[in-house]
PDB file of C-alpha atoms in Angstrom:
ATOM      1  CA  THR K   1       8.668  -6.271 -15.605  1.00 72.00           C
ATOM      2  CA  GLN K   2       9.902  -4.390 -12.577  1.00 78.00           C
ATOM      3  CA  LEU K   3      10.083  -6.565  -9.472  1.00 88.00           C
ATOM      4  CA  LEU K   4      11.137  -5.753  -5.921  1.00 94.00           C
ATOM      5  CA  GLU K   5      12.232  -8.683  -3.774  1.00 97.00           C
ATOM      6  CA  GLN K   6      12.389  -8.238  -0.028  1.00 98.00           C
ATOM      7  CA  SER K   7      14.348 -10.331   2.434  1.00 97.00           C
ATOM      8  CA  PRO K   8      13.807 -11.794   4.847  1.00 98.00           C
ATOM      9  CA  GLN K   9      10.167 -12.683   4.256  1.00 97.00           C
ATOM     10  CA  PHE K  10       9.532 -13.214   7.983  1.00 97.00           C
ATOM     11  CA  LEU K  11      11.485 -12.052  11.007  1.00 97.00           C
ATOM     12  CA  SER K  12      10.788 -12.724  14.680  1.00 98.00           C
ATOM     13  CA  ILE K  13      13.133 -11.058  17.162  1.00 97.00           C
ATOM     14  CA  GLN K  14      13.317 -10.044  20.807  1.00 98.00           C
ATOM     15  CA  GLU K  15      12.851  -6.499  22.006  1.00 98.00           C
ATOM     16  CA  GLY K  16      16.132  -4.600  21.944  1.00 98.00           C
ATOM     17  CA  GLU K  17      17.670  -6.450  18.985  1.00 98.00           C
ATOM     18  CA  ASN K  18      18.777  -4.787  15.746  1.00 98.00           C
ATOM     19  CA  LEU K  19      17.606  -5.881  12.307  1.00 98.00           C
ATOM     20  CA  THR K  20      17.978  -5.064   8.628  1.00 98.00           C
ATOM     21  CA  VAL K  21      15.436  -5.579   5.865  1.00 98.00           C
ATOM     22  CA  TYR K  22      16.571  -5.625   2.240  1.00 98.00           C
ATOM     23  CA  CYS K  23      14.746  -4.605  -0.917  1.00 98.00           C
ATOM     24  CA  ASN K  24      16.389  -5.623  -4.201  1.00 96.00           C
ATOM     25  CA  SER K  25      15.657  -5.286  -7.885  1.00 95.00           C
ATOM     26  CA  SER K  26      17.380  -5.664 -11.227  1.00 92.00           C
ATOM     27  CA  SER K  27      15.618  -2.465 -12.358  1.00 91.00           C
ATOM     28  CA  VAL K  28      16.540   1.144 -11.666  1.00 92.00           C
ATOM     29  CA  PHE K  29      13.974   3.180  -9.765  1.00 92.00           C
ATOM     30  CA  SER K  30      13.780   6.972  -9.750  1.00 90.00           C
ATOM     31  CA  SER K  31      12.598   6.845  -6.145  1.00 91.00           C
ATOM     32  CA  LEU K  32      11.823   4.259  -3.527  1.00 94.00           C
ATOM     33  CA  GLN K  33       9.492   4.374  -0.547  1.00 96.00           C
ATOM     34  CA  TRP K  34       9.116   2.362   2.634  1.00 97.00           C
ATOM     35  CA  TYR K  35       5.741   1.725   4.259  1.00 98.00           C
ATOM     36  CA  ARG K  36       4.784   0.027   7.521  1.00 98.00           C
ATOM     37  CA  GLN K  37       1.428  -1.683   7.847  1.00 97.00           C
ATOM     38  CA  GLU K  38       0.082  -2.683  11.242  1.00 94.00           C
ATOM     39  CA  PRO K  39      -2.570  -5.408  11.553  1.00 89.00           C
ATOM     40  CA  GLY K  40      -6.005  -4.158  10.527  1.00 87.00           C
ATOM     41  CA  GLU K  41      -4.666  -0.892   9.125  1.00 93.00           C
ATOM     42  CA  GLY K  42      -3.494   0.489   5.796  1.00 96.00           C
ATOM     43  CA  PRO K  43       0.174   1.050   4.938  1.00 97.00           C
ATOM     44  CA  VAL K  44       1.735   4.220   6.320  1.00 96.00           C
ATOM     45  CA  LEU K  45       4.485   5.976   4.398  1.00 96.00           C
ATOM     46  CA  LEU K  46       7.718   6.106   6.414  1.00 97.00           C
ATOM     47  CA  VAL K  47      10.168   7.638   3.972  1.00 95.00           C
ATOM     48  CA  THR K  48      10.936   8.375   0.331  1.00 94.00           C
ATOM     49  CA  VAL K  49      14.505   8.164  -0.983  1.00 94.00           C
ATOM     50  CA  VAL K  50      15.355   9.649  -4.361  1.00 92.00           C
ATOM     51  CA  THR K  51      19.136  10.005  -4.667  1.00 92.00           C
ATOM     52  CA  GLY K  52      21.525   7.087  -5.150  1.00 94.00           C
ATOM     53  CA  GLY K  53      23.498   6.545  -1.942  1.00 96.00           C
ATOM     54  CA  GLU K  54      21.059   8.601   0.109  1.00 96.00           C
ATOM     55  CA  VAL K  55      20.686   7.800   3.805  1.00 97.00           C
ATOM     56  CA  LYS K  56      17.716   8.980   5.840  1.00 97.00           C
ATOM     57  CA  LYS K  57      17.105   8.522   9.549  1.00 97.00           C
ATOM     58  CA  LEU K  58      13.780   8.463  11.315  1.00 96.00           C
ATOM     59  CA  LYS K  59      14.432   7.994  15.056  1.00 96.00           C
ATOM     60  CA  ARG K  60      15.599   4.348  15.359  1.00 98.00           C
ATOM     61  CA  LEU K  61      15.029   3.631  11.647  1.00 98.00           C
ATOM     62  CA  THR K  62      17.747   4.156   9.027  1.00 98.00           C
ATOM     63  CA  PHE K  63      16.951   3.931   5.336  1.00 98.00           C
ATOM     64  CA  GLN K  64      19.518   3.679   2.554  1.00 97.00           C
ATOM     65  CA  PHE K  65      19.102   3.862  -1.214  1.00 97.00           C
ATOM     66  CA  GLY K  66      21.723   1.961  -3.202  1.00 96.00           C
ATOM     67  CA  ASP K  67      24.200   3.892  -5.330  1.00 95.00           C
ATOM     68  CA  ALA K  68      22.735   2.412  -8.519  1.00 95.00           C
ATOM     69  CA  ARG K  69      19.144   3.015  -7.307  1.00 94.00           C
ATOM     70  CA  LYS K  70      18.302  -0.679  -7.663  1.00 94.00           C
ATOM     71  CA  ASP K  71      18.151  -1.576  -3.981  1.00 96.00           C
ATOM     72  CA  SER K  72      17.391  -0.221  -0.542  1.00 97.00           C
ATOM     73  CA  SER K  73      17.693  -1.267   3.061  1.00 98.00           C
ATOM     74  CA  LEU K  74      15.893  -0.501   6.300  1.00 98.00           C
ATOM     75  CA  HIS K  75      17.802  -0.879   9.561  1.00 98.00           C
ATOM     76  CA  ILE K  76      16.009  -0.781  12.912  1.00 98.00           C
ATOM     77  CA  THR K  77      18.037  -0.249  16.071  1.00 98.00           C
ATOM     78  CA  ALA K  78      16.798  -1.578  19.415  1.00 98.00           C
ATOM     79  CA  ALA K  79      13.513  -2.913  18.078  1.00 98.00           C
ATOM     80  CA  GLN K  80      10.370  -2.441  20.154  1.00 97.00           C
ATOM     81  CA  PRO K  81       7.052  -4.342  20.093  1.00 96.00           C
ATOM     82  CA  GLY K  82       5.497  -1.272  18.472  1.00 95.00           C
ATOM     83  CA  ASP K  83       7.705  -1.904  15.420  1.00 97.00           C
ATOM     84  CA  THR K  84       5.731  -5.083  14.691  1.00 97.00           C
ATOM     85  CA  GLY K  85       4.092  -5.036  11.278  1.00 97.00           C
ATOM     86  CA  LEU K  86       4.432  -5.657   7.568  1.00 97.00           C
ATOM     87  CA  TYR K  87       7.225  -3.602   6.015  1.00 98.00           C
ATOM     88  CA  LEU K  88       6.833  -2.829   2.324  1.00 98.00           C
ATOM     89  CA  CYS K  89       9.274  -1.187  -0.016  1.00 97.00           C
ATOM     90  CA  ALA K  90       7.742   0.367  -3.114  1.00 96.00           C
ATOM     91  CA  GLY K  91       9.324   1.845  -6.202  1.00 93.00           C
ATOM     92  CA  ASP K  92       8.260   4.488  -8.655  1.00 88.00           C
ATOM     93  CA  GLY K  93       7.422   2.475 -11.765  1.00 81.00           C
ATOM     94  CA  GLY K  94       8.415   5.337 -14.046  1.00 80.00           C
ATOM     95  CA  ALA K  95       6.587   5.292 -17.358  1.00 76.00           C
ATOM     96  CA  THR K  96       3.916   2.940 -16.002  1.00 78.00           C
ATOM     97  CA  ASN K  97       2.990   5.647 -13.461  1.00 80.00           C
ATOM     98  CA  LYS K  98       2.430   2.866 -10.933  1.00 87.00           C
ATOM     99  CA  LEU K  99       3.778   2.183  -7.478  1.00 91.00           C
ATOM    100  CA  ILE K 100       5.538  -1.187  -7.574  1.00 91.00           C
ATOM    101  CA  PHE K 101       5.318  -2.900  -4.177  1.00 94.00           C
ATOM    102  CA  GLY K 102       7.939  -5.271  -2.852  1.00 96.00           C
ATOM    103  CA  THR K 103       7.109  -8.753  -1.631  1.00 96.00           C
ATOM    104  CA  GLY K 104       6.945  -7.604   2.001  1.00 97.00           C
ATOM    105  CA  THR K 105       8.706  -8.443   5.274  1.00 98.00           C
ATOM    106  CA  LEU K 106       6.589  -9.459   8.236  1.00 97.00           C
ATOM    107  CA  LEU K 107       8.310  -8.403  11.474  1.00 98.00           C
ATOM    108  CA  ALA K 108       7.311  -9.580  14.938  1.00 97.00           C
ATOM    109  CA  VAL K 109       9.091  -8.070  17.946  1.00 97.00           C
ATOM    110  CA  GLN K 110       8.541 -10.080  21.113  1.00 97.00           C
ATOM    111  CA  PRO K 111       8.575  -8.244  24.475  1.00 95.00           C
TER     112      PRO K 111
ATOM    113  CA  ASP X   1      -7.412  16.775   7.520  1.00 69.00           C
ATOM    114  CA  THR X   2      -4.660  14.364   6.511  1.00 72.00           C
ATOM    115  CA  GLU X   3      -6.686  11.174   6.338  1.00 93.00           C
ATOM    116  CA  VAL X   4      -8.284   8.855   3.866  1.00 97.00           C
ATOM    117  CA  THR X   5     -11.526   7.556   5.367  1.00 97.00           C
ATOM    118  CA  GLN X   6     -12.991   4.238   4.260  1.00 98.00           C
ATOM    119  CA  THR X   7     -16.414   2.849   5.103  1.00 98.00           C
ATOM    120  CA  PRO X   8     -17.530   0.350   6.117  1.00 98.00           C
ATOM    121  CA  LYS X   9     -14.618  -1.107   8.090  1.00 97.00           C
ATOM    122  CA  HIS X  10     -16.009  -4.635   7.784  1.00 97.00           C
ATOM    123  CA  LEU X  11     -18.465  -6.100   5.269  1.00 97.00           C
ATOM    124  CA  VAL X  12     -19.916  -9.565   4.895  1.00 97.00           C
ATOM    125  CA  MET X  13     -21.887 -10.181   1.715  1.00 95.00           C
ATOM    126  CA  GLY X  14     -23.434 -13.082  -0.135  1.00 94.00           C
ATOM    127  CA  MET X  15     -22.518 -13.932  -3.686  1.00 93.00           C
ATOM    128  CA  THR X  16     -25.779 -12.476  -5.021  1.00 92.00           C
ATOM    129  CA  ASN X  17     -25.608  -9.217  -3.063  1.00 92.00           C
ATOM    130  CA  LYS X  18     -24.808  -5.745  -4.330  1.00 96.00           C
ATOM    131  CA  LYS X  19     -22.793  -3.532  -2.021  1.00 97.00           C
ATOM    132  CA  SER X  20     -20.546  -0.477  -2.255  1.00 98.00           C
ATOM    133  CA  LEU X  21     -17.329   0.565  -0.577  1.00 98.00           C
ATOM    134  CA  LYS X  22     -16.760   4.251   0.040  1.00 98.00           C
ATOM    135  CA  CYS X  23     -13.559   6.276   0.262  1.00 98.00           C
ATOM    136  CA  GLU X  24     -13.217   9.960   1.102  1.00 98.00           C
ATOM    137  CA  GLN X  25     -10.312  12.406   1.342  1.00 97.00           C
ATOM    138  CA  HIS X  26     -10.233  16.165   1.904  1.00 94.00           C
ATOM    139  CA  MET X  27      -6.546  16.809   1.286  1.00 94.00           C
ATOM    140  CA  GLY X  28      -7.083  18.157  -2.226  1.00 94.00           C
ATOM    141  CA  HIS X  29      -5.368  15.108  -3.688  1.00 94.00           C
ATOM    142  CA  ARG X  30      -6.055  14.688  -7.403  1.00 94.00           C
ATOM    143  CA  ALA X  31      -5.424  10.966  -7.733  1.00 95.00           C
ATOM    144  CA  MET X  32      -7.192   8.124  -5.959  1.00 96.00           C
ATOM    145  CA  TYR X  33      -6.564   4.402  -6.031  1.00 96.00           C
ATOM    146  CA  TRP X  34      -8.194   1.085  -5.174  1.00 97.00           C
ATOM    147  CA  TYR X  35      -6.025  -1.784  -4.011  1.00 97.00           C
ATOM    148  CA  LYS X  36      -6.814  -5.363  -3.014  1.00 97.00           C
ATOM    149  CA  GLN X  37      -4.695  -7.046  -0.357  1.00 97.00           C
ATOM    150  CA  LYS X  38      -4.628 -10.670   0.740  1.00 96.00           C
ATOM    151  CA  ALA X  39      -3.263 -11.603   4.155  1.00 93.00           C
ATOM    152  CA  LYS X  40       0.477 -10.992   4.610  1.00 89.00           C
ATOM    153  CA  LYS X  41       0.865 -10.047   0.923  1.00 93.00           C
ATOM    154  CA  PRO X  42       1.565  -6.673  -0.681  1.00 95.00           C
ATOM    155  CA  PRO X  43      -1.347  -4.620  -2.009  1.00 95.00           C
ATOM    156  CA  GLU X  44      -2.359  -5.236  -5.635  1.00 95.00           C
ATOM    157  CA  LEU X  45      -3.442  -2.290  -7.743  1.00 95.00           C
ATOM    158  CA  MET X  46      -6.980  -2.432  -9.121  1.00 97.00           C
ATOM    159  CA  PHE X  47      -7.916   1.030 -10.388  1.00 96.00           C
ATOM    160  CA  VAL X  48      -6.433   4.516 -10.648  1.00 95.00           C
ATOM    161  CA  TYR X  49      -8.431   7.730 -10.966  1.00 96.00           C
ATOM    162  CA  SER X  50      -6.530  10.768 -12.121  1.00 94.00           C
ATOM    163  CA  TYR X  51      -8.348  14.114 -11.987  1.00 95.00           C
ATOM    164  CA  GLU X  52     -11.605  12.185 -11.522  1.00 95.00           C
ATOM    165  CA  LYS X  53     -11.119  10.119 -14.661  1.00 95.00           C
ATOM    166  CA  LEU X  54     -10.313   6.419 -14.744  1.00 95.00           C
ATOM    167  CA  SER X  55      -6.732   6.169 -15.984  1.00 93.00           C
ATOM    168  CA  ILE X  56      -5.725   2.603 -15.072  1.00 92.00           C
ATOM    169  CA  ASN X  57      -7.805  -0.572 -14.834  1.00 93.00           C
ATOM    170  CA  GLU X  58      -5.609  -3.547 -14.006  1.00 93.00           C
ATOM    171  CA  SER X  59      -7.838  -5.995 -15.893  1.00 92.00           C
ATOM    172  CA  VAL X  60     -10.169  -6.232 -12.927  1.00 96.00           C
ATOM    173  CA  PRO X  61     -13.321  -8.397 -13.402  1.00 96.00           C
ATOM    174  CA  SER X  62     -16.466  -6.439 -14.185  1.00 96.00           C
ATOM    175  CA  ARG X  63     -18.064  -7.519 -10.903  1.00 97.00           C
ATOM    176  CA  PHE X  64     -15.957  -4.680  -9.468  1.00 98.00           C
ATOM    177  CA  SER X  65     -17.119  -1.271 -10.718  1.00 98.00           C
ATOM    178  CA  PRO X  66     -15.342   1.919  -9.619  1.00 98.00           C
ATOM    179  CA  GLU X  67     -16.872   5.366  -9.547  1.00 98.00           C
ATOM    180  CA  CYS X  68     -15.439   8.786  -8.784  1.00 97.00           C
ATOM    181  CA  PRO X  69     -18.364  11.214  -8.230  1.00 95.00           C
ATOM    182  CA  ASN X  70     -16.045  14.140  -7.368  1.00 94.00           C
ATOM    183  CA  SER X  71     -12.464  14.891  -6.434  1.00 92.00           C
ATOM    184  CA  SER X  72     -12.984  13.860  -2.797  1.00 96.00           C
ATOM    185  CA  LEU X  73     -14.956  10.660  -3.209  1.00 98.00           C
ATOM    186  CA  LEU X  74     -14.222   7.235  -4.620  1.00 98.00           C
ATOM    187  CA  ASN X  75     -16.627   4.312  -4.610  1.00 98.00           C
ATOM    188  CA  LEU X  76     -16.220   0.652  -5.458  1.00 98.00           C
ATOM    189  CA  HIS X  77     -19.451  -1.088  -6.405  1.00 98.00           C
ATOM    190  CA  LEU X  78     -19.544  -4.836  -5.841  1.00 97.00           C
ATOM    191  CA  HIS X  79     -21.882  -7.328  -7.487  1.00 96.00           C
ATOM    192  CA  ALA X  80     -21.938 -11.105  -7.763  1.00 95.00           C
ATOM    193  CA  LEU X  81     -18.624 -11.554  -5.988  1.00 96.00           C
ATOM    194  CA  GLN X  82     -16.895 -14.872  -5.397  1.00 96.00           C
ATOM    195  CA  PRO X  83     -15.470 -16.188  -2.110  1.00 96.00           C
ATOM    196  CA  GLU X  84     -11.949 -15.668  -3.496  1.00 96.00           C
ATOM    197  CA  ASP X  85     -12.701 -11.935  -3.627  1.00 97.00           C
ATOM    198  CA  SER X  86     -12.573 -11.883   0.175  1.00 98.00           C
ATOM    199  CA  ALA X  87      -9.711  -9.533   1.078  1.00 97.00           C
ATOM    200  CA  LEU X  88      -8.790  -6.169   2.537  1.00 97.00           C
ATOM    201  CA  TYR X  89      -9.722  -3.409   0.085  1.00 98.00           C
ATOM    202  CA  LEU X  90      -7.581  -0.330   0.439  1.00 98.00           C
ATOM    203  CA  CYS X  91      -8.172   3.140  -0.908  1.00 98.00           C
ATOM    204  CA  ALA X  92      -5.276   5.536  -1.337  1.00 97.00           C
ATOM    205  CA  SER X  93      -4.747   9.052  -2.604  1.00 96.00           C
ATOM    206  CA  SER X  94      -1.830  11.147  -3.790  1.00 94.00           C
ATOM    207  CA  GLN X  95      -1.319  14.855  -4.273  1.00 91.00           C
ATOM    208  CA  VAL X  96      -0.665  14.406  -7.964  1.00 87.00           C
ATOM    209  CA  PRO X  97      -1.091  11.306 -10.120  1.00 86.00           C
ATOM    210  CA  GLY X  98       1.819   8.928  -9.874  1.00 86.00           C
ATOM    211  CA  PRO X  99       3.952   7.455  -7.110  1.00 86.00           C
ATOM    212  CA  ALA X 100       6.689  10.080  -6.875  1.00 84.00           C
ATOM    213  CA  TYR X 101       5.510  11.617  -3.582  1.00 82.00           C
ATOM    214  CA  GLY X 102       3.982   8.584  -1.930  1.00 89.00           C
ATOM    215  CA  TYR X 103       0.438   7.593  -1.185  1.00 94.00           C
ATOM    216  CA  THR X 104      -1.845   8.111   1.797  1.00 96.00           C
ATOM    217  CA  PHE X 105      -3.792   4.949   2.511  1.00 97.00           C
ATOM    218  CA  GLY X 106      -7.047   4.444   4.338  1.00 97.00           C
ATOM    219  CA  SER X 107      -7.494   1.731   6.961  1.00 97.00           C
ATOM    220  CA  GLY X 108      -9.315  -0.476   4.497  1.00 97.00           C
ATOM    221  CA  THR X 109     -12.551  -2.438   4.299  1.00 98.00           C
ATOM    222  CA  ARG X 110     -12.289  -6.086   5.349  1.00 97.00           C
ATOM    223  CA  LEU X 111     -14.598  -7.878   2.898  1.00 98.00           C
ATOM    224  CA  THR X 112     -15.829 -11.416   3.390  1.00 97.00           C
ATOM    225  CA  VAL X 113     -17.858 -13.070   0.628  1.00 97.00           C
ATOM    226  CA  VAL X 114     -19.956 -16.024   1.780  1.00 95.00           C
TER     227      VAL X 114
END
């Protein structure tokens, strides 16, 4: 069974701080996605990483895919209250043809 | 149009009621999905439609009945639900079946069973 564990589970920080969210598995994934879900809304796709070691930047967000394609990280620089939400990593389940969601990280950025 | 539209946004139903959730997309996506999400938890897959045919049923109880009338529409018929079925029900679509290119999610229907 493919599992994706995220850490931390909860994170409450002040505006302007930096943070990193981790997504780890013992399984290899052909690609990995990150979604952000705001309260009362559906998840929104932020990025897809497909190559081991790949780094992608989206404004203040930096995403990295591990060399072995078993883990990923999301780093946010100078967090803002608008970054508040549930962050979900999700992996391509390969032969199952399913999207495997991580356990989620709930981020609260206080003004 | 780059959206998945879900209606209604909120629904309260009794355990003996029959109701339906509706999902619509006009992006030409050929796969559509139903997910169930409890508060602060990741979404759980319920059903997958691929080219308008049911391809995955994650052992969902028969009180949930999906329907895909055409490539743009996906319904979820509800009957005799239990209070523990209260959750956010999310619809998603993808350009082709499978997770490789990511999913577009709707805003969900917040369902409360009383």
